């Protein structure tokens, strides 16, 4: 048998193995020791399961649960085990993963027709632990697509069956846990025995599946009841039901029937209605509200939302003025640095808090102030020549990532503010067991905007994204529940529209670039969507901030 050469990044050594040797065999032979148990590998910048057999020369890096893709493997496998346990304990109940929240996954048992009890959770966990103890392999099988569709439908997984059918492939892959079939659009662990830490607790009217901390695997995240965020997720679920679109498959049906225009019109109308309701709440408070703070993570659509809110406030007889918190950055040499010695532009200390509050107080006192403008090229704060003086019915709309942070407004009374947190909380799922990450939605938005308006390649945006996410987790999300109200900037149809713009720039990421792994994951994800044209998207849509064609000036 022919030998092939592999280079192992973990050991920085080259080795030869017979063609067809599995990654698991190579890992065992090299005695790979990582922080946690080896659960997969990156092969030529593509994620592979340990069952993958090498038939050509490869660069291999073994990964554990501390790697983002290793953790994805773990979560998918854990969800499969939870599904199998629910199926055993409640054969006639539909198990659905709805969304990510509280650093875990909110799940529903549809058809239970009563509240979930502690006894129910105990029974499910017992079954899960039995499956884990048995160390049952996850077996991936290629079967005729029509047979896969029938099998999924018989298990009650109609959404998965619909999506498989729409792909039009002759053969499809399913994972099996004993005789139970499923698919998770990504790699799984070798077996159930690799799962060693999880939690399952009641959460609102469902379950919260707790997953380990990526860098401290033996610890679970603390359960946090994000009431306002959960309310928005429930609102998004209601909107999806209004449109009869809750999964990629049901959205694809609208595209295949040339009815995507209906989805666009209703989605945009729902956004406009929600923004008008928020404006009415602000107006109802009277002249006491002097400043509206709009905050949210990257690519959430803060700027367009602020402008649309301004229009609705104007309809209510108020005169809004837009202010960007970015113009209050300290000069570059005073910007704080992170643990790597890089400028930390997302730290609260990057804002001149004292100057910002001083100008607000002067405005509230009826004084005229000269507004600043931050020059990102020189790293200096300038005067932009514009002056502002607030009259009786005037109101400030301040947009910036720190709007919910209690440390921002040190000199302004709480009753003078109205706080709005905005994020792109994806409104559809892939199927019953696979939610769509809101971070992926925002990454695609940002990638397109960076490419169209900032001259960045997709690889540049992907490379920067982990740092952006780290800043959000530290400086934005901990304060989101301080909002008076939350707004979901995502639309049900948008990922099918983003597909046309994202695919060409993702395909430009080369195989020898580290970002290739993420680009292929996103391309695989987008492949499940049938494209929807952006022709009917109005020029005031939040999505226009990323696609172009907006009637607002930025």
mmCIF file with all atom_site columns, C-alpha atoms in Angstrom, residues 57-231:
data_model
loop_
_atom_site.group_PDB
_atom_site.id
_atom_site.type_symbol
_atom_site.label_atom_id
_atom_site.label_alt_id
_atom_site.label_comp_id
_atom_site.label_asym_id
_atom_site.label_entity_id
_atom_site.label_seq_id
_atom_site.pdbx_PDB_ins_code
_atom_site.Cartn_x
_atom_site.Cartn_y
_atom_site.Cartn_z
_atom_site.occupancy
_atom_site.B_iso_or_equiv
_atom_site.pdbx_formal_charge
_atom_site.auth_seq_id
_atom_site.auth_comp_id
_atom_site.auth_asym_id
_atom_site.auth_atom_id
_atom_site.pdbx_PDB_model_num
ATOM 1   C CA . UNK A 1 57  ? -0.306  14.541 1.617  1.00 0.00 ? 57  UNK A CA 1
ATOM 2   C CA . UNK A 1 58  ? -1.808  16.876 4.246  1.00 0.00 ? 58  UNK A CA 1
ATOM 3   C CA . UNK A 1 59  ? -1.044  19.510 6.850  1.00 0.00 ? 59  UNK A CA 1
ATOM 4   C CA . UNK A 1 60  ? -2.851  18.457 10.011 1.00 0.00 ? 60  UNK A CA 1
ATOM 5   C CA . UNK A 1 61  ? -3.555  20.283 13.255 1.00 0.00 ? 61  UNK A CA 1
ATOM 6   C CA . UNK A 1 62  ? -5.431  18.344 15.915 1.00 0.00 ? 62  UNK A CA 1
ATOM 7   C CA . UNK A 1 63  ? -7.911  20.369 17.967 1.00 0.00 ? 63  UNK A CA 1
ATOM 8   C CA . UNK A 1 64  ? -9.772  19.974 21.236 1.00 0.00 ? 64  UNK A CA 1
ATOM 9   C CA . UNK A 1 65  ? -12.839 21.579 22.798 1.00 0.00 ? 65  UNK A CA 1
ATOM 10  C CA . UNK A 1 66  ? -10.992 24.871 23.410 1.00 0.00 ? 66  UNK A CA 1
ATOM 11  C CA . UNK A 1 67  ? -10.905 25.498 19.651 1.00 0.00 ? 67  UNK A CA 1
ATOM 12  C CA . UNK A 1 68  ? -14.069 27.174 18.244 1.00 0.00 ? 68  UNK A CA 1
ATOM 13  C CA . UNK A 1 69  ? -14.615 24.355 15.769 1.00 0.00 ? 69  UNK A CA 1
ATOM 14  C CA . UNK A 1 70  ? -13.924 21.739 18.407 1.00 0.00 ? 70  UNK A CA 1
ATOM 15  C CA . UNK A 1 71  ? -16.598 23.304 20.569 1.00 0.00 ? 71  UNK A CA 1
ATOM 16  C CA . UNK A 1 72  ? -19.001 23.327 17.609 1.00 0.00 ? 72  UNK A CA 1
ATOM 17  C CA . UNK A 1 73  ? -18.433 19.579 17.244 1.00 0.00 ? 73  UNK A CA 1
ATOM 18  C CA . UNK A 1 74  ? -19.126 19.137 20.931 1.00 0.00 ? 74  UNK A CA 1
ATOM 19  C CA . UNK A 1 75  ? -22.353 21.169 20.869 1.00 0.00 ? 75  UNK A CA 1
ATOM 20  C CA . UNK A 1 76  ? -23.739 19.392 17.796 1.00 0.00 ? 76  UNK A CA 1
ATOM 21  C CA . UNK A 1 77  ? -23.007 15.997 19.364 1.00 0.00 ? 77  UNK A CA 1
ATOM 22  C CA . UNK A 1 78  ? -24.521 17.080 22.680 1.00 0.00 ? 78  UNK A CA 1
ATOM 23  C CA . UNK A 1 79  ? -27.715 18.230 20.960 1.00 0.00 ? 79  UNK A CA 1
ATOM 24  C CA . UNK A 1 80  ? -27.953 14.861 19.173 1.00 0.00 ? 80  UNK A CA 1
ATOM 25  C CA . UNK A 1 81  ? -27.685 13.066 22.530 1.00 0.00 ? 81  UNK A CA 1
ATOM 26  C CA . UNK A 1 82  ? -30.338 15.359 24.034 1.00 0.00 ? 82  UNK A CA 1
ATOM 27  C CA . UNK A 1 83  ? -32.619 14.691 21.063 1.00 0.00 ? 83  UNK A CA 1
ATOM 28  C CA . UNK A 1 84  ? -32.126 10.928 21.435 1.00 0.00 ? 84  UNK A CA 1
ATOM 29  C CA . UNK A 1 85  ? -32.903 11.136 25.170 1.00 0.00 ? 85  UNK A CA 1
ATOM 30  C CA . UNK A 1 86  ? -36.061 13.201 24.661 1.00 0.00 ? 86  UNK A CA 1
ATOM 31  C CA . UNK A 1 87  ? -37.149 10.793 21.936 1.00 0.00 ? 87  UNK A CA 1
ATOM 32  C CA . UNK A 1 88  ? -36.799 7.915  24.402 1.00 0.00 ? 88  UNK A CA 1
ATOM 33  C CA . UNK A 1 89  ? -38.487 9.629  27.364 1.00 0.00 ? 89  UNK A CA 1
ATOM 34  C CA . UNK A 1 90  ? -41.215 11.457 25.379 1.00 0.00 ? 90  UNK A CA 1
ATOM 35  C CA . UNK A 1 91  ? -41.691 9.560  22.072 1.00 0.00 ? 91  UNK A CA 1
ATOM 36  C CA . UNK A 1 92  ? -44.525 11.806 20.855 1.00 0.00 ? 92  UNK A CA 1
ATOM 37  C CA . UNK A 1 93  ? -43.010 15.177 21.756 1.00 0.00 ? 93  UNK A CA 1
ATOM 38  C CA . UNK A 1 94  ? -41.271 17.379 19.169 1.00 0.00 ? 94  UNK A CA 1
ATOM 39  C CA . UNK A 1 95  ? -37.869 18.515 20.423 1.00 0.00 ? 95  UNK A CA 1
ATOM 40  C CA . UNK A 1 96  ? -36.746 21.872 19.001 1.00 0.00 ? 96  UNK A CA 1
ATOM 41  C CA . UNK A 1 97  ? -33.659 24.021 19.549 1.00 0.00 ? 97  UNK A CA 1
ATOM 42  C CA . UNK A 1 98  ? -34.896 27.592 19.289 1.00 0.00 ? 98  UNK A CA 1
ATOM 43  C CA . UNK A 1 99  ? -31.978 29.950 19.919 1.00 0.00 ? 99  UNK A CA 1
ATOM 44  C CA . UNK A 1 100 ? -28.783 30.615 21.794 1.00 0.00 ? 100 UNK A CA 1
ATOM 45  C CA . UNK A 1 101 ? -29.217 32.490 25.082 1.00 0.00 ? 101 UNK A CA 1
ATOM 46  C CA . UNK A 1 102 ? -27.460 32.699 28.467 1.00 0.00 ? 102 UNK A CA 1
ATOM 47  C CA . UNK A 1 103 ? -24.377 31.057 26.900 1.00 0.00 ? 103 UNK A CA 1
ATOM 48  C CA . UNK A 1 104 ? -26.481 27.963 26.217 1.00 0.00 ? 104 UNK A CA 1
ATOM 49  C CA . UNK A 1 105 ? -29.325 26.810 23.998 1.00 0.00 ? 105 UNK A CA 1
ATOM 50  C CA . UNK A 1 106 ? -33.025 27.309 24.647 1.00 0.00 ? 106 UNK A CA 1
ATOM 51  C CA . UNK A 1 107 ? -35.020 24.209 23.709 1.00 0.00 ? 107 UNK A CA 1
ATOM 52  C CA . UNK A 1 108 ? -38.746 23.461 23.610 1.00 0.00 ? 108 UNK A CA 1
ATOM 53  C CA . UNK A 1 109 ? -40.691 20.228 24.023 1.00 0.00 ? 109 UNK A CA 1
ATOM 54  C CA . UNK A 1 110 ? -43.601 20.909 21.722 1.00 0.00 ? 110 UNK A CA 1
ATOM 55  C CA . UNK A 1 111 ? -46.626 18.737 22.350 1.00 0.00 ? 111 UNK A CA 1
ATOM 56  C CA . UNK A 1 112 ? -45.891 18.076 26.022 1.00 0.00 ? 112 UNK A CA 1
ATOM 57  C CA . UNK A 1 113 ? -49.007 20.158 26.831 1.00 0.00 ? 113 UNK A CA 1
ATOM 58  C CA . UNK A 1 114 ? -47.899 20.907 30.380 1.00 0.00 ? 114 UNK A CA 1
ATOM 59  C CA . UNK A 1 115 ? -45.079 22.648 32.171 1.00 0.00 ? 115 UNK A CA 1
ATOM 60  C CA . UNK A 1 116 ? -41.729 20.874 32.185 1.00 0.00 ? 116 UNK A CA 1
ATOM 61  C CA . UNK A 1 117 ? -41.062 19.509 35.664 1.00 0.00 ? 117 UNK A CA 1
ATOM 62  C CA . UNK A 1 118 ? -37.876 18.748 37.563 1.00 0.00 ? 118 UNK A CA 1
ATOM 63  C CA . UNK A 1 119 ? -38.847 15.097 37.261 1.00 0.00 ? 119 UNK A CA 1
ATOM 64  C CA . UNK A 1 120 ? -38.911 15.435 33.444 1.00 0.00 ? 120 UNK A CA 1
ATOM 65  C CA . UNK A 1 121 ? -35.453 16.942 33.426 1.00 0.00 ? 121 UNK A CA 1
ATOM 66  C CA . UNK A 1 122 ? -34.145 14.230 35.742 1.00 0.00 ? 122 UNK A CA 1
ATOM 67  C CA . UNK A 1 123 ? -35.493 11.525 33.405 1.00 0.00 ? 123 UNK A CA 1
ATOM 68  C CA . UNK A 1 124 ? -33.983 13.169 30.320 1.00 0.00 ? 124 UNK A CA 1
ATOM 69  C CA . UNK A 1 125 ? -30.593 13.575 32.018 1.00 0.00 ? 125 UNK A CA 1
ATOM 70  C CA . UNK A 1 126 ? -30.633 9.946  33.156 1.00 0.00 ? 126 UNK A CA 1
ATOM 71  C CA . UNK A 1 127 ? -31.175 8.835  29.570 1.00 0.00 ? 127 UNK A CA 1
ATOM 72  C CA . UNK A 1 128 ? -28.468 11.207 28.310 1.00 0.00 ? 128 UNK A CA 1
ATOM 73  C CA . UNK A 1 129 ? -25.991 9.916  30.876 1.00 0.00 ? 129 UNK A CA 1
ATOM 74  C CA . UNK A 1 130 ? -26.775 6.335  29.895 1.00 0.00 ? 130 UNK A CA 1
ATOM 75  C CA . UNK A 1 131 ? -26.055 7.122  26.241 1.00 0.00 ? 131 UNK A CA 1
ATOM 76  C CA . UNK A 1 132 ? -22.814 8.870  27.175 1.00 0.00 ? 132 UNK A CA 1
ATOM 77  C CA . UNK A 1 133 ? -21.736 6.016  29.457 1.00 0.00 ? 133 UNK A CA 1
ATOM 78  C CA . UNK A 1 134 ? -22.343 3.514  26.643 1.00 0.00 ? 134 UNK A CA 1
ATOM 79  C CA . UNK A 1 135 ? -19.862 5.426  24.424 1.00 0.00 ? 135 UNK A CA 1
ATOM 80  C CA . UNK A 1 136 ? -21.930 4.867  21.271 1.00 0.00 ? 136 UNK A CA 1
ATOM 81  C CA . UNK A 1 137 ? -20.271 5.934  17.991 1.00 0.00 ? 137 UNK A CA 1
ATOM 82  C CA . UNK A 1 138 ? -21.826 8.613  15.794 1.00 0.00 ? 138 UNK A CA 1
ATOM 83  C CA . UNK A 1 139 ? -21.908 6.871  12.432 1.00 0.00 ? 139 UNK A CA 1
ATOM 84  C CA . UNK A 1 140 ? -22.035 8.912  9.224  1.00 0.00 ? 140 UNK A CA 1
ATOM 85  C CA . UNK A 1 141 ? -23.696 7.134  6.291  1.00 0.00 ? 141 UNK A CA 1
ATOM 86  C CA . UNK A 1 142 ? -24.287 8.177  2.704  1.00 0.00 ? 142 UNK A CA 1
ATOM 87  C CA . UNK A 1 143 ? -27.737 7.083  1.529  1.00 0.00 ? 143 UNK A CA 1
ATOM 88  C CA . UNK A 1 144 ? -30.096 7.850  -1.342 1.00 0.00 ? 144 UNK A CA 1
ATOM 89  C CA . UNK A 1 145 ? -31.657 11.259 -0.642 1.00 0.00 ? 145 UNK A CA 1
ATOM 90  C CA . UNK A 1 146 ? -35.229 10.022 -1.052 1.00 0.00 ? 146 UNK A CA 1
ATOM 91  C CA . UNK A 1 147 ? -34.555 7.377  1.624  1.00 0.00 ? 147 UNK A CA 1
ATOM 92  C CA . UNK A 1 148 ? -33.020 10.028 3.898  1.00 0.00 ? 148 UNK A CA 1
ATOM 93  C CA . UNK A 1 149 ? -36.087 12.254 3.430  1.00 0.00 ? 149 UNK A CA 1
ATOM 94  C CA . UNK A 1 150 ? -38.429 9.369  4.288  1.00 0.00 ? 150 UNK A CA 1
ATOM 95  C CA . UNK A 1 151 ? -36.416 8.438  7.379  1.00 0.00 ? 151 UNK A CA 1
ATOM 96  C CA . UNK A 1 152 ? -36.358 12.011 8.690  1.00 0.00 ? 152 UNK A CA 1
ATOM 97  C CA . UNK A 1 153 ? -40.057 12.484 8.020  1.00 0.00 ? 153 UNK A CA 1
ATOM 98  C CA . UNK A 1 154 ? -40.912 9.268  9.888  1.00 0.00 ? 154 UNK A CA 1
ATOM 99  C CA . UNK A 1 155 ? -38.980 10.621 12.895 1.00 0.00 ? 155 UNK A CA 1
ATOM 100 C CA . UNK A 1 156 ? -41.063 13.797 12.747 1.00 0.00 ? 156 UNK A CA 1
ATOM 101 C CA . UNK A 1 157 ? -38.193 15.913 11.444 1.00 0.00 ? 157 UNK A CA 1
ATOM 102 C CA . UNK A 1 158 ? -40.200 17.507 8.659  1.00 0.00 ? 158 UNK A CA 1
ATOM 103 C CA . UNK A 1 159 ? -38.014 20.637 8.448  1.00 0.00 ? 159 UNK A CA 1
ATOM 104 C CA . UNK A 1 160 ? -34.855 18.589 7.912  1.00 0.00 ? 160 UNK A CA 1
ATOM 105 C CA . UNK A 1 161 ? -36.656 16.413 5.362  1.00 0.00 ? 161 UNK A CA 1
ATOM 106 C CA . UNK A 1 162 ? -37.864 19.486 3.471  1.00 0.00 ? 162 UNK A CA 1
ATOM 107 C CA . UNK A 1 163 ? -34.368 20.979 3.276  1.00 0.00 ? 163 UNK A CA 1
ATOM 108 C CA . UNK A 1 164 ? -32.817 17.680 2.140  1.00 0.00 ? 164 UNK A CA 1
ATOM 109 C CA . UNK A 1 165 ? -35.435 17.390 -0.584 1.00 0.00 ? 165 UNK A CA 1
ATOM 110 C CA . UNK A 1 166 ? -34.807 20.943 -1.806 1.00 0.00 ? 166 UNK A CA 1
ATOM 111 C CA . UNK A 1 167 ? -31.074 20.327 -2.304 1.00 0.00 ? 167 UNK A CA 1
ATOM 112 C CA . UNK A 1 168 ? -31.773 17.944 -5.177 1.00 0.00 ? 168 UNK A CA 1
ATOM 113 C CA . UNK A 1 169 ? -28.794 15.687 -4.513 1.00 0.00 ? 169 UNK A CA 1
ATOM 114 C CA . UNK A 1 170 ? -28.762 12.022 -5.467 1.00 0.00 ? 170 UNK A CA 1
ATOM 115 C CA . UNK A 1 171 ? -27.101 10.967 -2.218 1.00 0.00 ? 171 UNK A CA 1
ATOM 116 C CA . UNK A 1 172 ? -27.108 12.654 1.188  1.00 0.00 ? 172 UNK A CA 1
ATOM 117 C CA . UNK A 1 173 ? -25.351 11.989 4.479  1.00 0.00 ? 173 UNK A CA 1
ATOM 118 C CA . UNK A 1 174 ? -27.037 11.228 7.782  1.00 0.00 ? 174 UNK A CA 1
ATOM 119 C CA . UNK A 1 175 ? -25.567 10.651 11.211 1.00 0.00 ? 175 UNK A CA 1
ATOM 120 C CA . UNK A 1 176 ? -26.841 7.711  13.221 1.00 0.00 ? 176 UNK A CA 1
ATOM 121 C CA . UNK A 1 177 ? -26.900 7.179  16.969 1.00 0.00 ? 177 UNK A CA 1
ATOM 122 C CA . UNK A 1 178 ? -27.956 3.542  17.163 1.00 0.00 ? 178 UNK A CA 1
ATOM 123 C CA . UNK A 1 179 ? -30.997 3.527  14.819 1.00 0.00 ? 179 UNK A CA 1
ATOM 124 C CA . UNK A 1 180 ? -31.834 7.228  15.224 1.00 0.00 ? 180 UNK A CA 1
ATOM 125 C CA . UNK A 1 181 ? -30.921 9.385  12.233 1.00 0.00 ? 181 UNK A CA 1
ATOM 126 C CA . UNK A 1 182 ? -30.149 13.125 12.193 1.00 0.00 ? 182 UNK A CA 1
ATOM 127 C CA . UNK A 1 183 ? -27.959 15.712 10.485 1.00 0.00 ? 183 UNK A CA 1
ATOM 128 C CA . UNK A 1 184 ? -26.218 18.819 11.841 1.00 0.00 ? 184 UNK A CA 1
ATOM 129 C CA . UNK A 1 185 ? -24.502 20.512 8.866  1.00 0.00 ? 185 UNK A CA 1
ATOM 130 C CA . UNK A 1 186 ? -21.089 20.107 10.432 1.00 0.00 ? 186 UNK A CA 1
ATOM 131 C CA . UNK A 1 187 ? -18.802 17.520 11.997 1.00 0.00 ? 187 UNK A CA 1
ATOM 132 C CA . UNK A 1 188 ? -19.552 15.494 15.128 1.00 0.00 ? 188 UNK A CA 1
ATOM 133 C CA . UNK A 1 189 ? -17.386 13.862 17.779 1.00 0.00 ? 189 UNK A CA 1
ATOM 134 C CA . UNK A 1 190 ? -16.385 10.204 17.282 1.00 0.00 ? 190 UNK A CA 1
ATOM 135 C CA . UNK A 1 191 ? -18.775 8.928  19.958 1.00 0.00 ? 191 UNK A CA 1
ATOM 136 C CA . UNK A 1 192 ? -21.065 9.869  22.837 1.00 0.00 ? 192 UNK A CA 1
ATOM 137 C CA . UNK A 1 193 ? -18.299 9.068  25.337 1.00 0.00 ? 193 UNK A CA 1
ATOM 138 C CA . UNK A 1 194 ? -16.480 12.245 24.319 1.00 0.00 ? 194 UNK A CA 1
ATOM 139 C CA . UNK A 1 195 ? -19.222 14.243 26.064 1.00 0.00 ? 195 UNK A CA 1
ATOM 140 C CA . UNK A 1 196 ? -18.141 14.806 29.639 1.00 0.00 ? 196 UNK A CA 1
ATOM 141 C CA . UNK A 1 197 ? -19.751 18.043 30.801 1.00 0.00 ? 197 UNK A CA 1
ATOM 142 C CA . UNK A 1 198 ? -23.155 19.645 30.236 1.00 0.00 ? 198 UNK A CA 1
ATOM 143 C CA . UNK A 1 199 ? -26.125 20.989 32.133 1.00 0.00 ? 199 UNK A CA 1
ATOM 144 C CA . UNK A 1 200 ? -29.885 20.858 31.662 1.00 0.00 ? 200 UNK A CA 1
ATOM 145 C CA . UNK A 1 201 ? -32.161 23.200 33.605 1.00 0.00 ? 201 UNK A CA 1
ATOM 146 C CA . UNK A 1 202 ? -35.671 24.662 33.294 1.00 0.00 ? 202 UNK A CA 1
ATOM 147 C CA . UNK A 1 203 ? -35.641 28.023 31.503 1.00 0.00 ? 203 UNK A CA 1
ATOM 148 C CA . UNK A 1 204 ? -38.815 30.069 31.101 1.00 0.00 ? 204 UNK A CA 1
ATOM 149 C CA . UNK A 1 205 ? -41.281 27.653 29.422 1.00 0.00 ? 205 UNK A CA 1
ATOM 150 C CA . UNK A 1 206 ? -38.598 25.313 28.079 1.00 0.00 ? 206 UNK A CA 1
ATOM 151 C CA . UNK A 1 207 ? -35.128 23.919 28.754 1.00 0.00 ? 207 UNK A CA 1
ATOM 152 C CA . UNK A 1 208 ? -31.702 25.486 28.759 1.00 0.00 ? 208 UNK A CA 1
ATOM 153 C CA . UNK A 1 209 ? -28.938 23.201 27.515 1.00 0.00 ? 209 UNK A CA 1
ATOM 154 C CA . UNK A 1 210 ? -25.776 24.409 29.233 1.00 0.00 ? 210 UNK A CA 1
ATOM 155 C CA . UNK A 1 211 ? -22.449 23.926 27.506 1.00 0.00 ? 211 UNK A CA 1
ATOM 156 C CA . UNK A 1 212 ? -18.928 24.131 28.964 1.00 0.00 ? 212 UNK A CA 1
ATOM 157 C CA . UNK A 1 213 ? -16.815 27.232 28.885 1.00 0.00 ? 213 UNK A CA 1
ATOM 158 C CA . UNK A 1 214 ? -14.486 26.993 25.936 1.00 0.00 ? 214 UNK A CA 1
ATOM 159 C CA . UNK A 1 215 ? -11.334 27.890 27.859 1.00 0.00 ? 215 UNK A CA 1
ATOM 160 C CA . UNK A 1 216 ? -12.386 26.281 31.146 1.00 0.00 ? 216 UNK A CA 1
ATOM 161 C CA . UNK A 1 217 ? -14.021 23.099 29.943 1.00 0.00 ? 217 UNK A CA 1
ATOM 162 C CA . UNK A 1 218 ? -14.830 21.662 33.374 1.00 0.00 ? 218 UNK A CA 1
ATOM 163 C CA . UNK A 1 219 ? -16.941 24.709 34.245 1.00 0.00 ? 219 UNK A CA 1
ATOM 164 C CA . UNK A 1 220 ? -20.415 25.552 32.970 1.00 0.00 ? 220 UNK A CA 1
ATOM 165 C CA . UNK A 1 221 ? -21.596 29.084 32.304 1.00 0.00 ? 221 UNK A CA 1
ATOM 166 C CA . UNK A 1 222 ? -23.800 30.556 35.012 1.00 0.00 ? 222 UNK A CA 1
ATOM 167 C CA . UNK A 1 223 ? -27.486 30.600 34.107 1.00 0.00 ? 223 UNK A CA 1
ATOM 168 C CA . UNK A 1 224 ? -28.662 34.181 33.513 1.00 0.00 ? 224 UNK A CA 1
ATOM 169 C CA . UNK A 1 225 ? -32.320 35.032 32.944 1.00 0.00 ? 225 UNK A CA 1
ATOM 170 C CA . UNK A 1 226 ? -32.159 37.508 30.050 1.00 0.00 ? 226 UNK A CA 1
ATOM 171 C CA . UNK A 1 227 ? -35.797 38.581 30.282 1.00 0.00 ? 227 UNK A CA 1
ATOM 172 C CA . UNK A 1 228 ? -35.716 41.313 27.640 1.00 0.00 ? 228 UNK A CA 1
ATOM 173 C CA . UNK A 1 229 ? -33.649 39.280 25.207 1.00 0.00 ? 229 UNK A CA 1
ATOM 174 C CA . UNK A 1 230 ? -35.947 36.285 25.666 1.00 0.00 ? 230 UNK A CA 1
ATOM 175 C CA . UNK A 1 231 ? -38.951 38.536 25.004 1.00 0.00 ? 231 UNK A CA 1
#
